[in-house]
Structures are given as C-alpha cells and as structure tokens.
C-alpha cells in the first residue's frame, strides 16, 4: 500500500518535472528550454569595433542624445524602463553620471543584458557597476509599485507648457 | 578641399575612399510664411552607392552583408545601432528542416507554412523559403553563429507550434534551431560583424525620410542625420527596404517603440501599394498597457484567465482545452468578455491572468521572469494579485508586396509588375510567406532567406560600379519641406495626443474583435484623426537630436499604416487566419472546400476573398483606395514540390 502511494507520488513528481514543453508557443522571453548553454562563439570570434566616448559634445547635447537613445531600444521592456528612468534622472545627472549612463546604454551589444542587470537576474560586470547602475537597479525594483504602462510622452520636456 | 572642411560625421563609418563624389553640401533654403522666423537651412550631402539598405535588423543586415560580399559598394541607413534593432528581442529560433532530431523534409515544412497562412501565402515564395531554410541555417553557422548543439554535435532543434511531420499526419516536428536564448542577438552580431569586414558603410542614427522616385523607378533614399541635422541623399540603382513592422499603431503591442512602419509609409508616399495590412497577429497575453509578452508557459503551469466576476471564462469558450486553447481562440474569447461588460479595472478594458493560486516556489522556480516583469510593468505582486492582460499585437503579416526574389511589385492591368530599383525583405515586406497568419520561428527564417534573396537578385541584375542615371537636382525637396513643417508645427494638438487617439481607436475598432459596424466606426474615426495631423503641435525646435521631431515623423508613418489597416479590414468580408470577423465567420474561397469539389462552380475573382489586398493612400486627403491581386498557387517547380490545394484548416 505504501509502495503504491510512493509510486504515485514519484510518478506525479516526474510528470510535473519532465512535462514536455507546450507545443504552441511563442517568443518566451528568457526561455532556453533544453538547448545547450551559450558558447558565445560569435562574440569571441567576431569582435565588433569597440565603443568609444564621443568627443566635443556639450552636456546639453549629451542629454539630448541620451534621451533619444533611452527611448529607442531593441525590445519593449527596455524602451519603457529606460525612458522612465531618463525622465526621472537624465536632466539632473552630473557629467560623470552622464558618461556612466552613456556607456551603460551604448556599449553592451545585447539589450537583454541591460535588462537582466537592472532586474538583478544576472550580475553586473565591473565595468558598468557604479552610481548609475545602482540607481537603475533601485528604480527597477518599483518599490512604490507605480504602474508602468508605457514610455512617458515627451511633453515633460516642454518648457513652454510649464 | 571643401570635403575636409565639412565636419566629419562621427557616428557613422563613412567609406571615404569610394563613395562621396558630390559632397559639397548644398543648402536647401526654405522660405517660411511668418516673417519673424528665420529661414531654415538644411545642408544636403549627396552620396553614390551601388546599393542602399534601409534598416539594420536581421533582414537588412543579411541583405547588406550579401551585397557587400558580392562586391557592391553598399550603404546601410538605420535609425538605430544595428544590434539594437527589434530583431534582438527574438529569443525563439529559426525553423529549418535539417532533420537532426528526427527524419524531416522541407516539403513538410512547406505544407505547414502554406496551411498556417490559411492559403493566403504565395506558394512560390513559401517553396523558396522552406527549401532554402536548411542551407541558410548552415550558412549562418559557417558565418559564426553558435547554434545550440545536441550531444552528438548536431544543431539542436526544438518543437514549435504549427510544425508537423508528413504533411500533418506524422506528429510534432522539431525544426526550430536556436542560439541558447539569444538567437536574435546572435544573428545581428554575426551579420553586422561580418559585413564590416567587407567594407559596408553604416549610417547609424540616420532617419530615412522618403524614397527618391523618378518615372516610377526608385533612385535612392533621402534621410536626415540626427547628430547634426544634415540631409543626405543616398543615390543608388538598388534600394532595399528592411524597416520592420508597425505594431506601434496599436495601444498594446509587444514591439519596441521603434516599430513604426517607416518603410511601408515611404512606399505609400511614393504612390505604391502595400499588401495585406489587415492581417495583424495577436498574442493573447500581453501585459495591459505595457504590452510586454507573458509567456504561454504561465497558463501551462496552471495560470488561469478570469473576468470581473472572478469567473474562469475559458471554460465556457473551450470546455476541453480551457486556458490552453489555441492563441486566436483565447484572444477572441478575452475580447468577447470585455465587450460584454465583464472586463476588469476602472475602464473595464482588460482581463486578469491569475497566478496567485499556484505555490510561490513553483512561480519562483519555473516562471521567475514573470514575477519580475509583473512587478516592474504592472506594479503587481504575482503571489498576491492577478496580472492585467490583453490580446496584444505581435506581428504584421502584411507589408510591401514583393515577388519571391525580393523585388517590389505593383499590380497593373491584371499583371504583377516589378518596380525597378526597389526591393524589400523582412517584416516590412509581404512576399507573401505568412499569408493570413504567421507560424512561430518562421519570422527569423523569413529575414535571412529574403535578405539573401534581395542581395542575390541585385547581384544577378546589376554590376558593381555601374553609372547612375541622373536625378533631378531638387529631388527630395518635399521630404525636407515636410521635416521643416513638423519641426515648427504650431497647431493645437500635441503629438502624444494624436498618437494616443490613433492607438486607442485601432485597439478598440481593429483589434481581435472585428465586426462591420465597429470597423466602419473605426474607419470614420481614423479618417478624422488623420486629418487632425494638420493641427499637430511640436515643442522642440532644434535640429540636433530632436526626439520630438523624430517621434512626430514616426507618427506620420504610423498614421499611414493605421488607415490602410483599418480600411482593408473593413472591406474584407470573411474570416481568414488572424483576421476574424463576428459577422462573417467563414473563409470565402473560390470554391467551398468544406464540401466535395465535384460539380461546384468556381466563384469569380470579385466574389471570393482568397486574394491579396493592395492599398494606397491619397496623402493629402487620407483617402484609402483598395485593389486586389490573386494569390500565387503554384510552387516554383511542380515536380520538386507540388503546390498544396486549399483545404479546411483544422489542427
């Protein structure tokens, strides 16, 4: 009797654990399934030209450029997150902070990495750690539980309407 | 040396040696109506290239790489850095009948795709795509894409929806090849990196404004550089459009804010038609408002959809499958609940996905991404509250019509006619391989195969270094005038307001639930919103890094896509694939395929709906004109692969 029960429990556990993935799916984000680990061969063998800081840009121009680059990202999650972050912090960042932010959003080649670092799903590489990354991580936590339905409209920048 | 005096464009890799022949910037002077405003000056730089590609996503990069490899001096004009194109969001994979997991045949993939398209796909293009698929994947592998492997070292392939063996009779096929969970990124990285070795010139953060058309031939593209506000005319005998989809016409979509249908709009403004824009694919569970995708895995783990009464409503619509019914059934059920007043939230405009009845450890282990995404974008703690969800726009099957070689076509006098000098590939194009409904993991395949096809066709029909035909000196003037008009717009309605009006109208009237009255009302509203663009108000008058200006130009592009989508949907009186109407629930083909065919009389072209919609817009009035062209029912080679005659689509 106990044997039967144990067998049932074990079977149930197996069913749950080894249940085949759904046959009708979609772009499951962050979904690897049974695929082997990422060998990163392309990143190693095909290095892209290194990112360099822009010279001769005024702080104002930097802010304007970073605004565009915060709002236009590779996937929706980053579009919303970075444009809200930019709305809150971009106009009050110091020069050092602007440069940190510039590097953070422009150097990594995979936009998903920025999302994984901000949500603390993956550890932040040392080169991006710093004030801005900390601010971003804190901001992402959404401690005030505000609704983040969409990227904000630009009109908060319209001095004329204030 | 006037060239040296001109400030180098620091954010673009400009191939100084070969291309910039006429680089003395000319100033386009625009006279304004109000005497107190300064005259606007836009320096114009002309470039000559053998080929220009607009867009640097998967399709654009494959085309640019293929062209550069073939020795063509190629420019790639993109508003985003290549690895930041929306292709990077793709984590699924690429379908190809390699046969690594079980015996496979590309003809089975061909069958699945034709059936998936609900017989609106052009079978010659589908033949081309599915036959080329294995070679394309192997080619990518040779370029350096590190596909995930099985233990035997072969490329690992996983199951995906709609893929079967033996023409639907052999069970689930495993055809989807992936690079761990970053297939899209790897594709972009590999192609971008390789193309640089061949000296492709990238013009990054340049916004393409319009095509340069003369006598029905495309002679290049005019774009403006966001970094310094200069205007650039890229003259070329071959222009490839690879600008992606237009999800942003809707309030809720899974696409990035960059999916604004720029290519479709450029083609429309050039007087050419767009095809099948009414076919928009919806995914049942995107987060309300934010639109971020919530994987179907949630429902697989036991998550349920509930209405305002707390009822698990899928039990009524799909008693057996319940919440795991097919995507379009779930989407339509959710919409019916909302329309009948049982929606949730203050505006009763969405439903809830409930996960808090599941054990917290299960959520943490199996669906960690969901908990984070729900907290970040909906402010919801999934162990305590349900997530607000809505069927969300996911993909555009329609776009710029092309033949299977990637050449853009129009339909004149009952015949397809190639537009000289113009090509299109990727989501922006409509070859049409997806027809009325796209299968998962076929999109990345589409990018690679047709990006390559455009490059091959151009290499076949042209030679590098060919002399360009002359272009009118003031070509592109209208585009610059439009840019200036938007930059200094002083109407009364803000860009964001008009955009929200458009998005809400499309969401309410042309989403999953479509019916005659609702569509007609939507058409009238959209026409009015189109007119309201005359009254647009922008606030940033600068020319350098003017995000307001770019977003307003994008809104103009979105508007053209939106009006064509809703008018095409209103006109199509049948249900097919992703276009499902409550008032016309069946497919209307030339023969009734649900009954025996013998003795049936074929309906004439005007009387049935198994045809492609071709839509054009009168830019000034916003009036949409619709035409139709037949679906191509023959494969490229009947001996090699016989075409699949239409049948009732059931799974």
Short mmCIF file of N, CA, C and O in Angstrom, two decimals, chain A residues 16-17 19 22-32 34-36 38-43 45-46 48-49 54 61 64-65 68-69 71-77 79-80 105-106 109-110 112 115-116 119 140-142 145 148-151 153-155 158 161, chain B residues 11 80 83-84 86 88-89 91 143-144 146 148-149 156 158 160-161 172 178 181-182 185-186 189-190 193 196 205 226 248 253 255-257 283 288-293 295-296 300 327 366 373 375-377 379 394 494 496 499 539-540 544-545 547-548 551 554:
data_model
loop_
_atom_site.label_atom_id
_atom_site.label_comp_id
_atom_site.label_asym_id
_atom_site.label_seq_id
_atom_site.Cartn_x
_atom_site.Cartn_y
_atom_site.Cartn_z
N UNK A 16 5.31 16.23 -13.41
CA UNK A 16 5.43 17.69 -13.32
C UNK A 16 6.80 18.15 -13.79
O UNK A 16 6.92 19.09 -14.56
N UNK A 17 7.82 17.45 -13.36
CA UNK A 17 9.17 17.91 -13.68
C UNK A 17 9.53 17.69 -15.15
O UNK A 17 10.15 18.53 -15.78
N UNK A 19 7.45 17.32 -17.65
CA UNK A 19 6.37 17.61 -18.60
C UNK A 19 6.95 18.28 -19.83
O UNK A 19 7.68 19.25 -19.73
N UNK A 22 5.17 23.08 -23.93
CA UNK A 22 3.98 23.26 -24.75
C UNK A 22 4.33 23.24 -26.22
O UNK A 22 5.30 23.82 -26.64
N UNK A 23 3.47 22.65 -26.98
CA UNK A 23 3.72 22.61 -28.42
C UNK A 23 3.30 23.88 -29.12
O UNK A 23 3.49 24.04 -30.29
N UNK A 24 2.63 24.82 -28.45
CA UNK A 24 2.22 26.01 -29.14
C UNK A 24 2.79 27.24 -28.54
O UNK A 24 2.12 27.90 -27.82
N UNK A 25 3.95 27.48 -28.71
CA UNK A 25 4.46 28.72 -28.14
C UNK A 25 5.18 29.65 -28.96
O UNK A 25 5.23 29.66 -30.02
N UNK A 26 5.64 30.50 -28.43
CA UNK A 26 5.81 31.87 -28.80
C UNK A 26 7.13 32.34 -28.34
O UNK A 26 7.90 31.60 -27.84
N UNK A 27 7.36 33.57 -28.45
CA UNK A 27 8.65 34.06 -28.06
C UNK A 27 8.68 34.11 -26.56
O UNK A 27 8.41 35.11 -25.93
N UNK A 28 9.00 33.01 -25.92
CA UNK A 28 9.08 33.01 -24.47
C UNK A 28 10.39 33.68 -24.11
O UNK A 28 11.45 33.19 -24.41
N UNK A 29 10.29 34.80 -23.45
CA UNK A 29 11.48 35.56 -23.13
C UNK A 29 12.32 34.84 -22.10
O UNK A 29 11.83 34.37 -21.10
N UNK A 30 13.60 34.80 -22.36
CA UNK A 30 14.50 34.17 -21.40
C UNK A 30 14.31 32.68 -21.37
O UNK A 30 14.70 32.01 -20.43
N UNK A 31 13.70 32.13 -22.42
CA UNK A 31 13.41 30.71 -22.41
C UNK A 31 14.47 29.96 -23.17
O UNK A 31 14.71 30.21 -24.33
N UNK A 32 15.11 29.03 -22.52
CA UNK A 32 16.17 28.29 -23.17
C UNK A 32 15.74 26.85 -23.41
O UNK A 32 16.22 26.18 -24.30
N UNK A 34 15.60 23.07 -23.52
CA UNK A 34 16.66 22.08 -23.42
C UNK A 34 17.87 22.41 -24.27
O UNK A 34 18.73 21.58 -24.46
N UNK A 35 17.90 23.61 -24.80
CA UNK A 35 19.04 23.98 -25.65
C UNK A 35 20.30 24.01 -24.80
O UNK A 35 20.27 24.31 -23.61
N UNK A 36 21.43 23.71 -25.43
CA UNK A 36 22.69 23.68 -24.68
C UNK A 36 23.09 25.10 -24.30
O UNK A 36 22.54 26.07 -24.81
N UNK A 38 25.10 28.59 -23.94
CA UNK A 38 25.59 29.53 -24.94
C UNK A 38 27.12 29.48 -25.00
O UNK A 38 27.78 29.78 -24.02
N UNK A 39 27.66 29.12 -26.14
CA UNK A 39 29.12 29.04 -26.22
C UNK A 39 29.73 30.42 -26.46
O UNK A 39 30.93 30.60 -26.35
N UNK A 40 28.86 31.40 -26.84
CA UNK A 40 29.31 32.78 -27.11
C UNK A 40 30.39 32.81 -28.19
O UNK A 40 31.20 33.73 -28.22
N UNK A 41 30.40 31.83 -29.05
CA UNK A 41 31.41 31.76 -30.10
C UNK A 41 31.43 32.99 -30.99
O UNK A 41 32.48 33.50 -31.36
N UNK A 42 30.24 33.50 -31.32
CA UNK A 42 30.18 34.66 -32.21
C UNK A 42 30.78 35.88 -31.53
O UNK A 42 31.50 36.67 -32.15
N UNK A 43 30.54 36.03 -30.22
CA UNK A 43 31.05 37.21 -29.53
C UNK A 43 32.56 37.18 -29.44
O UNK A 43 33.23 38.20 -29.45
N UNK A 45 34.69 35.24 -31.58
CA UNK A 45 35.38 35.21 -32.88
C UNK A 45 35.15 36.45 -33.72
O UNK A 45 35.92 36.73 -34.63
N UNK A 46 34.03 37.12 -33.49
CA UNK A 46 33.70 38.28 -34.34
C UNK A 46 33.58 39.52 -33.47
O UNK A 46 32.49 39.99 -33.20
N UNK A 48 33.26 43.21 -32.40
CA UNK A 48 32.79 44.41 -33.10
C UNK A 48 33.73 45.57 -32.74
O UNK A 48 34.41 45.52 -31.74
N UNK A 49 33.73 46.62 -33.54
CA UNK A 49 34.57 47.79 -33.20
C UNK A 49 34.20 48.26 -31.79
O UNK A 49 33.02 48.34 -31.46
N UNK A 54 32.02 59.87 -27.17
CA UNK A 54 32.05 60.95 -28.16
C UNK A 54 32.82 62.14 -27.61
O UNK A 54 32.63 62.53 -26.47
N UNK A 61 23.92 68.58 -25.33
CA UNK A 61 23.80 67.68 -26.47
C UNK A 61 23.84 66.23 -26.01
O UNK A 61 23.11 65.38 -26.52
N UNK A 64 20.48 65.31 -24.78
CA UNK A 64 19.52 65.13 -25.87
C UNK A 64 19.76 63.80 -26.58
O UNK A 64 18.82 63.08 -26.93
N UNK A 65 21.03 63.48 -26.79
CA UNK A 65 21.33 62.23 -27.47
C UNK A 65 20.93 61.04 -26.60
O UNK A 65 20.30 60.10 -27.08
N UNK A 68 17.19 60.29 -26.72
CA UNK A 68 16.78 59.50 -27.89
C UNK A 68 17.20 58.04 -27.70
O UNK A 68 16.42 57.12 -27.92
N UNK A 69 18.44 57.86 -27.24
CA UNK A 69 18.95 56.50 -27.11
C UNK A 69 18.31 55.72 -25.96
O UNK A 69 18.36 54.51 -25.94
N UNK A 71 15.00 56.09 -25.26
CA UNK A 71 13.63 55.81 -25.69
C UNK A 71 13.56 54.78 -26.80
O UNK A 71 12.53 54.13 -26.98
N UNK A 72 14.64 54.64 -27.55
CA UNK A 72 14.59 53.75 -28.72
C UNK A 72 15.52 52.57 -28.48
O UNK A 72 16.72 52.65 -28.73
N UNK A 73 14.96 51.48 -28.00
CA UNK A 73 15.77 50.31 -27.65
C UNK A 73 15.33 49.12 -28.46
O UNK A 73 14.40 49.19 -29.25
N UNK A 74 16.00 47.97 -28.23
CA UNK A 74 15.73 46.78 -29.02
C UNK A 74 14.46 46.05 -28.64
O UNK A 74 13.86 45.37 -29.46
N UNK A 75 14.06 46.16 -27.36
CA UNK A 75 12.81 45.50 -27.01
C UNK A 75 12.00 46.37 -26.06
O UNK A 75 12.52 47.28 -25.42
N UNK A 76 10.74 46.06 -25.97
CA UNK A 76 9.79 46.91 -25.26
C UNK A 76 10.15 47.15 -23.80
O UNK A 76 10.07 48.26 -23.29
N UNK A 77 10.57 46.10 -23.12
CA UNK A 77 10.88 46.22 -21.70
C UNK A 77 11.91 47.33 -21.46
O UNK A 77 11.74 48.16 -20.57
N UNK A 79 12.63 49.79 -23.59
CA UNK A 79 12.08 51.08 -24.03
C UNK A 79 11.37 51.74 -22.87
O UNK A 79 11.60 52.91 -22.55
N UNK A 80 10.52 50.98 -22.19
CA UNK A 80 9.73 51.55 -21.10
C UNK A 80 10.64 51.89 -19.92
O UNK A 80 10.62 53.00 -19.39
N UNK A 105 24.26 52.33 -21.63
CA UNK A 105 23.22 52.02 -22.61
C UNK A 105 23.74 51.87 -24.02
O UNK A 105 23.03 51.37 -24.89
N UNK A 106 25.00 52.28 -24.27
CA UNK A 106 25.51 52.18 -25.63
C UNK A 106 26.57 51.13 -25.87
O UNK A 106 26.76 50.70 -26.99
N UNK A 109 26.23 45.04 -26.31
CA UNK A 109 25.63 44.80 -27.61
C UNK A 109 24.26 44.13 -27.51
O UNK A 109 23.40 44.29 -28.36
N UNK A 110 24.02 43.38 -26.42
CA UNK A 110 22.74 42.71 -26.28
C UNK A 110 21.86 43.47 -25.29
O UNK A 110 22.15 43.50 -24.10
N UNK A 112 19.18 42.75 -23.95
CA UNK A 112 18.66 41.92 -22.87
C UNK A 112 19.57 41.97 -21.66
O UNK A 112 19.12 41.89 -20.53
N UNK A 115 18.72 44.64 -19.32
CA UNK A 115 17.51 44.30 -18.57
C UNK A 115 17.83 43.31 -17.45
O UNK A 115 17.36 43.44 -16.31
N UNK A 116 18.65 42.29 -17.74
CA UNK A 116 18.99 41.30 -16.72
C UNK A 116 19.79 41.93 -15.58
O UNK A 116 19.63 41.56 -14.42
N UNK A 119 17.33 44.13 -13.48
CA UNK A 119 16.40 43.34 -12.66
C UNK A 119 17.15 42.40 -11.74
O UNK A 119 16.55 41.61 -11.03
N UNK A 140 14.31 50.08 -10.91
CA UNK A 140 13.63 48.93 -11.50
C UNK A 140 12.80 48.18 -10.47
O UNK A 140 11.76 47.62 -10.80
N UNK A 141 13.26 48.18 -9.24
CA UNK A 141 12.53 47.43 -8.20
C UNK A 141 11.10 47.92 -8.05
O UNK A 141 10.24 47.18 -7.60
N UNK A 142 10.86 49.19 -8.40
CA UNK A 142 9.49 49.71 -8.36
C UNK A 142 8.89 49.59 -6.97
O UNK A 142 7.79 49.09 -6.79
N UNK A 145 5.58 50.69 -6.34
CA UNK A 145 4.57 49.93 -7.07
C UNK A 145 3.73 50.80 -8.00
O UNK A 145 2.51 50.66 -8.06
N UNK A 148 3.56 50.96 -14.62
CA UNK A 148 4.44 51.41 -15.70
C UNK A 148 3.86 50.96 -17.00
O UNK A 148 4.32 50.01 -17.62
N UNK A 149 2.81 51.66 -17.40
CA UNK A 149 2.08 51.21 -18.57
C UNK A 149 2.80 51.49 -19.88
O UNK A 149 2.61 50.78 -20.84
N UNK A 150 3.56 52.54 -19.93
CA UNK A 150 4.19 52.86 -21.22
C UNK A 150 5.30 53.87 -21.02
O UNK A 150 5.41 54.49 -19.97
N UNK A 151 6.07 54.03 -22.06
CA UNK A 151 7.08 55.08 -22.04
C UNK A 151 6.36 56.42 -21.91
O UNK A 151 5.28 56.59 -22.48
N UNK A 153 5.24 60.31 -22.42
CA UNK A 153 5.26 61.25 -23.54
C UNK A 153 6.34 62.27 -23.30
O UNK A 153 6.73 62.51 -22.17
N UNK A 154 6.79 62.89 -24.39
CA UNK A 154 7.93 63.79 -24.27
C UNK A 154 7.60 65.14 -23.66
O UNK A 154 8.50 65.90 -23.35
N UNK A 155 6.33 65.43 -23.55
CA UNK A 155 5.98 66.81 -23.19
C UNK A 155 6.49 67.27 -21.84
O UNK A 155 6.46 68.46 -21.56
N UNK A 158 8.76 70.01 -22.34
CA UNK A 158 8.33 71.23 -22.98
C UNK A 158 8.29 72.36 -21.97
O UNK A 158 7.38 72.46 -21.15
N UNK A 161 5.20 74.67 -21.65
CA UNK A 161 3.92 74.30 -21.05
C UNK A 161 3.96 74.35 -19.54
O UNK A 161 3.00 74.04 -18.88
N UNK B 11 29.46 59.64 -36.01
CA UNK B 11 28.82 58.41 -35.57
C UNK B 11 28.55 57.45 -36.71
O UNK B 11 27.85 56.49 -36.58
N UNK B 80 18.75 53.14 -35.84
CA UNK B 80 19.24 52.53 -34.61
C UNK B 80 20.56 51.84 -34.86
O UNK B 80 20.81 51.36 -35.97
N UNK B 83 22.80 46.38 -33.58
CA UNK B 83 22.45 45.35 -32.60
C UNK B 83 21.32 45.78 -31.69
O UNK B 83 20.92 45.04 -30.78
N UNK B 84 20.79 47.00 -31.93
CA UNK B 84 19.66 47.44 -31.14
C UNK B 84 18.36 47.40 -31.94
O UNK B 84 17.34 47.91 -31.50
N UNK B 86 14.97 45.69 -33.50
CA UNK B 86 13.99 44.89 -32.77
C UNK B 86 14.25 43.39 -32.90
O UNK B 86 13.76 42.61 -32.09
N UNK B 88 16.66 41.88 -31.99
CA UNK B 88 17.35 41.43 -30.78
C UNK B 88 16.36 40.85 -29.76
O UNK B 88 16.73 40.06 -28.90
N UNK B 89 15.08 41.24 -29.86
CA UNK B 89 14.09 40.74 -28.91
C UNK B 89 13.75 39.27 -29.17
O UNK B 89 13.21 38.60 -28.30
N UNK B 91 13.82 35.55 -29.19
CA UNK B 91 14.55 34.53 -28.45
C UNK B 91 14.12 33.13 -28.86
O UNK B 91 14.62 32.16 -28.34
N UNK B 143 29.07 31.36 -40.88
CA UNK B 143 29.45 32.74 -40.61
C UNK B 143 29.89 32.92 -39.17
O UNK B 143 30.51 33.91 -38.82
N UNK B 144 29.51 31.95 -38.32
CA UNK B 144 29.94 32.04 -36.93
C UNK B 144 28.84 32.06 -35.90
O UNK B 144 29.10 32.24 -34.71
N UNK B 146 26.74 30.62 -33.18
CA UNK B 146 26.94 29.41 -32.38
C UNK B 146 25.63 28.73 -31.98
O UNK B 146 25.20 28.79 -30.84
N UNK B 148 22.90 26.19 -30.73
CA UNK B 148 22.96 25.20 -29.66
C UNK B 148 23.04 23.80 -30.28
O UNK B 148 22.44 23.54 -31.31
N UNK B 149 23.78 22.94 -29.64
CA UNK B 149 24.02 21.62 -30.21
C UNK B 149 23.44 20.51 -29.36
O UNK B 149 23.28 20.64 -28.16
N UNK B 156 20.90 21.54 -32.43
CA UNK B 156 19.74 21.16 -31.65
C UNK B 156 18.49 21.82 -32.23
O UNK B 156 18.50 22.99 -32.59
N UNK B 158 14.19 22.32 -31.63
CA UNK B 158 13.10 22.10 -30.69
C UNK B 158 11.75 22.20 -31.38
O UNK B 158 11.64 22.69 -32.50
N UNK B 160 7.97 23.51 -32.10
CA UNK B 160 7.32 24.82 -32.10
C UNK B 160 5.94 24.66 -32.69
O UNK B 160 5.68 23.72 -33.44
N UNK B 161 5.05 25.56 -32.34
CA UNK B 161 3.66 25.45 -32.77
C UNK B 161 3.49 25.38 -34.26
O UNK B 161 4.20 26.07 -35.01
N UNK B 172 4.30 15.91 -34.06
CA UNK B 172 5.05 17.17 -33.88
C UNK B 172 6.44 17.10 -34.50
O UNK B 172 7.15 16.11 -34.30
N UNK B 178 18.17 27.21 -32.46
CA UNK B 178 18.32 28.42 -31.65
C UNK B 178 19.75 28.57 -31.15
O UNK B 178 20.54 27.64 -31.22
N UNK B 181 19.24 31.35 -25.61
CA UNK B 181 18.04 32.18 -25.59
C UNK B 181 18.29 33.52 -26.25
O UNK B 181 17.57 34.48 -26.00
N UNK B 182 19.32 33.61 -27.12
CA UNK B 182 19.59 34.90 -27.75
C UNK B 182 19.80 34.77 -29.25
O UNK B 182 20.75 35.32 -29.81
N UNK B 185 19.81 38.21 -31.11
CA UNK B 185 21.04 38.97 -30.88
C UNK B 185 22.22 38.35 -31.62
O UNK B 185 23.02 39.05 -32.24
N UNK B 186 22.32 37.03 -31.58
CA UNK B 186 23.43 36.38 -32.24
C UNK B 186 23.39 36.62 -33.75
O UNK B 186 24.42 36.87 -34.38
N UNK B 189 24.57 40.24 -34.31
CA UNK B 189 26.00 40.39 -34.03
C UNK B 189 26.84 39.77 -35.14
O UNK B 189 27.78 40.37 -35.64
N UNK B 190 26.47 38.54 -35.53
CA UNK B 190 27.24 37.83 -36.55
C UNK B 190 27.20 38.57 -37.88
O UNK B 190 28.23 38.81 -38.50
N UNK B 193 28.99 42.06 -37.69
CA UNK B 193 30.43 41.89 -37.63
C UNK B 193 31.02 41.47 -38.97
O UNK B 193 32.00 42.04 -39.45
N UNK B 196 31.09 44.21 -41.75
CA UNK B 196 32.12 45.25 -41.61
C UNK B 196 33.42 44.82 -42.30
O UNK B 196 34.15 45.66 -42.81
N UNK B 205 21.88 56.09 -36.88
CA UNK B 205 21.09 57.20 -36.34
C UNK B 205 20.85 58.24 -37.43
O UNK B 205 20.94 59.45 -37.21
N UNK B 226 20.57 62.54 -37.42
CA UNK B 226 20.09 63.09 -36.16
C UNK B 226 21.19 63.81 -35.39
O UNK B 226 20.91 64.66 -34.56
N UNK B 248 3.32 49.65 -33.39
CA UNK B 248 3.02 50.85 -32.59
C UNK B 248 1.77 51.63 -33.03
O UNK B 248 1.46 52.66 -32.45
N UNK B 253 1.03 46.59 -27.79
CA UNK B 253 1.76 45.72 -28.70
C UNK B 253 3.04 45.26 -28.03
O UNK B 253 3.53 45.90 -27.11
N UNK B 255 5.84 45.04 -29.49
CA UNK B 255 7.01 45.59 -30.19
C UNK B 255 7.64 46.76 -29.45
O UNK B 255 6.97 47.47 -28.71
N UNK B 256 8.91 46.96 -29.75
CA UNK B 256 9.61 48.12 -29.21
C UNK B 256 9.02 49.40 -29.80
O UNK B 256 8.28 49.36 -30.78
N UNK B 257 9.38 50.54 -29.24
CA UNK B 257 8.86 51.82 -29.72
C UNK B 257 9.46 52.24 -31.05
O UNK B 257 9.18 53.33 -31.55
N UNK B 283 -1.26 38.17 -29.81
CA UNK B 283 -0.89 37.17 -28.82
C UNK B 283 -1.80 37.38 -27.62
O UNK B 283 -1.97 38.51 -27.17
N UNK B 288 -1.37 44.43 -19.82
CA UNK B 288 -2.24 45.55 -20.16
C UNK B 288 -1.45 46.84 -20.17
O UNK B 288 -0.75 47.16 -19.23
N UNK B 289 -1.54 47.56 -21.26
CA UNK B 289 -0.85 48.84 -21.35
C UNK B 289 0.59 48.65 -21.80
O UNK B 289 0.94 48.98 -22.93
N UNK B 290 1.41 48.09 -20.94
CA UNK B 290 2.82 47.93 -21.31
C UNK B 290 2.98 47.03 -22.52
O UNK B 290 3.81 47.29 -23.39
N UNK B 291 2.18 45.97 -22.60
CA UNK B 291 2.23 45.11 -23.78
C UNK B 291 3.33 44.07 -23.74
O UNK B 291 3.46 43.28 -24.67
N UNK B 292 4.12 44.02 -22.69
CA UNK B 292 5.19 43.03 -22.63
C UNK B 292 4.57 41.64 -22.64
O UNK B 292 3.57 41.39 -22.01
N UNK B 293 5.24 40.77 -23.37
CA UNK B 293 4.69 39.44 -23.55
C UNK B 293 4.74 38.62 -22.27
O UNK B 293 5.77 38.56 -21.60
N UNK B 295 4.54 34.81 -21.25
CA UNK B 295 4.61 33.55 -21.96
C UNK B 295 3.42 32.63 -21.72
O UNK B 295 2.81 32.63 -20.64
N UNK B 296 3.11 31.83 -22.72
CA UNK B 296 2.03 30.87 -22.61
C UNK B 296 2.36 29.84 -21.54
O UNK B 296 1.45 29.15 -21.04
N UNK B 300 0.35 27.17 -18.98
CA UNK B 300 0.76 25.78 -18.94
C UNK B 300 1.06 25.33 -17.53
O UNK B 300 0.85 24.17 -17.16
N UNK B 327 -4.11 30.08 -29.70
CA UNK B 327 -3.93 31.51 -29.47
C UNK B 327 -5.07 32.38 -29.96
O UNK B 327 -5.50 33.30 -29.26
N UNK B 366 9.84 28.14 -11.80
CA UNK B 366 9.51 27.90 -13.21
C UNK B 366 9.22 29.15 -14.01
O UNK B 366 9.35 29.18 -15.21
N UNK B 373 8.72 40.83 -14.28
CA UNK B 373 8.06 41.68 -15.28
C UNK B 373 6.76 42.24 -14.75
O UNK B 373 6.44 43.41 -14.95
N UNK B 375 5.97 42.83 -11.65
CA UNK B 375 6.22 43.87 -10.65
C UNK B 375 6.68 45.15 -11.33
O UNK B 375 6.21 46.23 -11.02
N UNK B 376 7.58 45.00 -12.30
CA UNK B 376 8.14 46.19 -12.92
C UNK B 376 7.13 46.94 -13.76
O UNK B 376 7.05 48.16 -13.73
N UNK B 377 6.35 46.21 -14.55
CA UNK B 377 5.49 46.92 -15.52
C UNK B 377 4.03 47.02 -15.15
O UNK B 377 3.29 47.74 -15.78
N UNK B 379 3.21 46.77 -11.60
CA UNK B 379 3.20 47.07 -10.18
C UNK B 379 2.44 46.02 -9.39
O UNK B 379 1.84 46.30 -8.37
N UNK B 394 1.40 41.53 -32.15
CA UNK B 394 2.68 40.85 -32.03
C UNK B 394 3.48 40.88 -33.32
O UNK B 394 4.70 40.93 -33.31
N UNK B 494 -1.14 68.06 -29.42
CA UNK B 494 0.21 67.54 -29.28
C UNK B 494 0.40 66.20 -29.99
O UNK B 494 -0.56 65.43 -30.13
N UNK B 496 1.73 63.55 -28.85
CA UNK B 496 1.36 62.41 -28.00
C UNK B 496 -0.15 62.21 -27.95
O UNK B 496 -0.62 61.07 -27.88
N UNK B 499 -1.23 60.58 -31.23
CA UNK B 499 -0.77 59.20 -31.21
C UNK B 499 -1.68 58.34 -30.33
O UNK B 499 -2.08 57.24 -30.71
N UNK B 539 7.10 70.76 -29.87
CA UNK B 539 7.65 71.79 -28.99
C UNK B 539 9.15 71.99 -29.13
O UNK B 539 9.67 73.01 -28.76
N UNK B 540 9.85 71.02 -29.69
CA UNK B 540 11.30 71.14 -29.77
C UNK B 540 11.68 71.68 -31.15
O UNK B 540 11.42 71.04 -32.16
N UNK B 544 19.26 69.19 -33.85
CA UNK B 544 20.20 68.16 -33.42
C UNK B 544 19.57 67.33 -32.32
O UNK B 544 19.10 67.87 -31.33
N UNK B 545 19.58 66.01 -32.50
CA UNK B 545 18.99 65.09 -31.50
C UNK B 545 17.61 65.56 -31.04
O UNK B 545 17.33 65.66 -29.85
N UNK B 547 14.29 64.51 -30.47
CA UNK B 547 13.47 63.31 -30.33
C UNK B 547 12.01 63.61 -30.65
O UNK B 547 11.30 62.78 -31.23
N UNK B 548 11.55 64.79 -30.30
CA UNK B 548 10.17 65.19 -30.57
C UNK B 548 9.90 65.14 -32.08
O UNK B 548 8.88 64.62 -32.53
N UNK B 551 9.86 61.49 -33.31
CA UNK B 551 8.63 60.80 -32.92
C UNK B 551 7.43 61.33 -33.70
O UNK B 551 6.50 60.57 -34.00
N UNK B 554 7.65 59.72 -37.08
CA UNK B 554 7.22 58.34 -36.93
C UNK B 554 5.70 58.27 -36.85
O UNK B 554 5.08 57.34 -37.37
#
